[in-house]
Short mmCIF file of C-alpha atoms in Angstrom, two decimals:
data_model
loop_
_atom_site.label_atom_id
_atom_site.label_comp_id
_atom_site.label_asym_id
_atom_site.label_seq_id
_atom_site.Cartn_x
_atom_site.Cartn_y
_atom_site.Cartn_z
CA MET A 157 98.76 81.89 113.60
CA SER A 158 100.51 83.91 116.27
CA TRP A 159 104.16 84.90 116.38
CA THR A 160 106.82 83.26 118.53
CA VAL A 161 108.84 85.74 120.60
CA ASN A 162 112.25 84.71 121.91
CA ILE A 163 114.22 86.83 124.36
CA LYS A 164 118.02 86.72 124.24
CA LYS A 165 119.74 85.33 127.34
CA LYS A 166 121.60 88.60 127.83
CA VAL A 167 118.27 90.44 127.99
CA ILE A 168 116.84 87.93 130.47
CA LYS A 169 119.87 88.37 132.74
CA GLY A 170 119.52 92.15 132.58
CA LEU A 171 115.85 92.07 133.59
CA LYS A 172 116.86 91.59 137.23
CA ARG A 173 118.19 95.17 137.32
CA LEU A 174 115.12 96.78 135.75
CA PRO A 175 112.24 98.39 137.66
CA LYS A 176 109.07 96.34 138.08
CA SER A 177 107.08 98.71 135.87
CA ILE A 178 109.49 98.18 132.97
CA LYS A 179 109.23 94.40 133.35
CA GLU A 180 105.43 94.74 133.21
CA ASP A 181 105.64 96.97 130.12
CA LEU A 182 107.98 94.47 128.45
CA SER A 183 105.55 91.67 129.23
CA ALA A 184 102.74 93.67 127.59
CA LEU A 185 104.96 94.38 124.56
CA VAL A 186 105.83 90.69 124.17
CA ALA A 187 102.11 89.82 124.31
CA ASP A 188 101.42 92.41 121.57
CA LEU A 189 104.29 91.06 119.47
CA GLU A 190 102.92 87.53 119.81
CA ASP A 191 99.43 88.63 118.81
CA SER A 192 100.13 91.19 116.10
CA GLY A 193 103.72 90.80 114.88
CA PRO A 194 106.80 93.02 114.82
CA VAL A 195 105.30 96.28 113.50
CA ARG A 196 104.04 98.08 116.62
CA GLY A 197 102.91 101.56 115.67
CA ASP A 198 100.66 101.56 118.73
CA TRP A 199 103.65 101.76 121.13
CA PRO A 200 105.32 105.08 122.06
CA ASN A 201 108.07 106.27 119.72
CA TYR A 202 107.99 103.07 117.67
CA SER A 203 110.20 102.98 114.60
CA LYS A 204 111.74 100.52 112.23
CA LEU A 205 115.51 100.93 112.30
CA ALA A 206 117.86 101.01 109.30
CA ASP A 207 119.18 97.48 109.92
CA GLY A 208 115.66 96.02 109.79
CA SER A 209 115.17 95.82 113.54
CA HIS A 210 112.42 97.63 115.43
CA HIS A 211 112.35 99.64 118.65
CA CYS A 212 109.94 101.44 120.95
CA HIS A 213 110.06 103.25 124.26
CA LEU A 214 108.76 101.41 127.33
CA ASN A 215 108.83 104.76 129.13
CA TYR A 216 110.92 107.93 128.86
CA SER A 217 114.18 106.24 129.89
CA TYR A 218 113.87 102.63 128.70
CA VAL A 219 113.58 101.10 125.25
CA ALA A 220 113.14 97.66 123.74
CA VAL A 221 114.70 96.51 120.47
CA TRP A 222 113.60 93.44 118.51
CA VAL A 223 114.26 91.84 115.14
CA GLU A 224 112.12 89.71 112.86
CA LYS A 225 114.19 86.50 112.64
CA ASP A 226 111.96 84.52 110.26
CA LYS A 227 108.92 85.90 108.43
CA GLN A 228 107.66 82.51 107.28
CA LEU A 229 107.91 80.84 110.69
CA LYS A 230 106.85 84.08 112.40
CA ILE A 231 109.76 84.33 114.84
CA ILE A 232 110.73 87.57 116.63
CA GLU A 233 113.76 87.98 118.90
CA VAL A 234 114.00 90.69 121.57
CA THR A 235 117.66 91.74 121.45
CA TYR A 236 117.82 94.64 123.92
CA VAL A 237 115.87 96.08 126.82
CA GLY A 238 117.45 98.88 128.80
CA SER A 239 118.25 102.55 128.96
CA ARG A 240 117.86 104.52 125.78
CA GLU A 241 121.35 105.99 126.24
CA ASN A 242 122.89 102.53 125.78
CA ALA A 243 120.53 101.31 123.05
CA PRO A 244 122.26 99.62 120.09
CA TYR A 245 121.06 102.00 117.37
#
């Protein structure tokens, strides 16, 4: 059974301002999350954060942050995509 990945509305609104390559990288990340779950050691600079969320770099300047909302139902929520300077960690 694959995972369900939801993207917060705030993240969706912010995607309009991101470069095309970052949108493509995010799409690839979401596909990996759906297939393999929230632990993504195969992505650059991946780490599990202290609050239980996860993050990785989409490139040098941009990161994505996600949280495992429900382990039993296999639900992941992407909570942030943007510059690493403004990342919520």
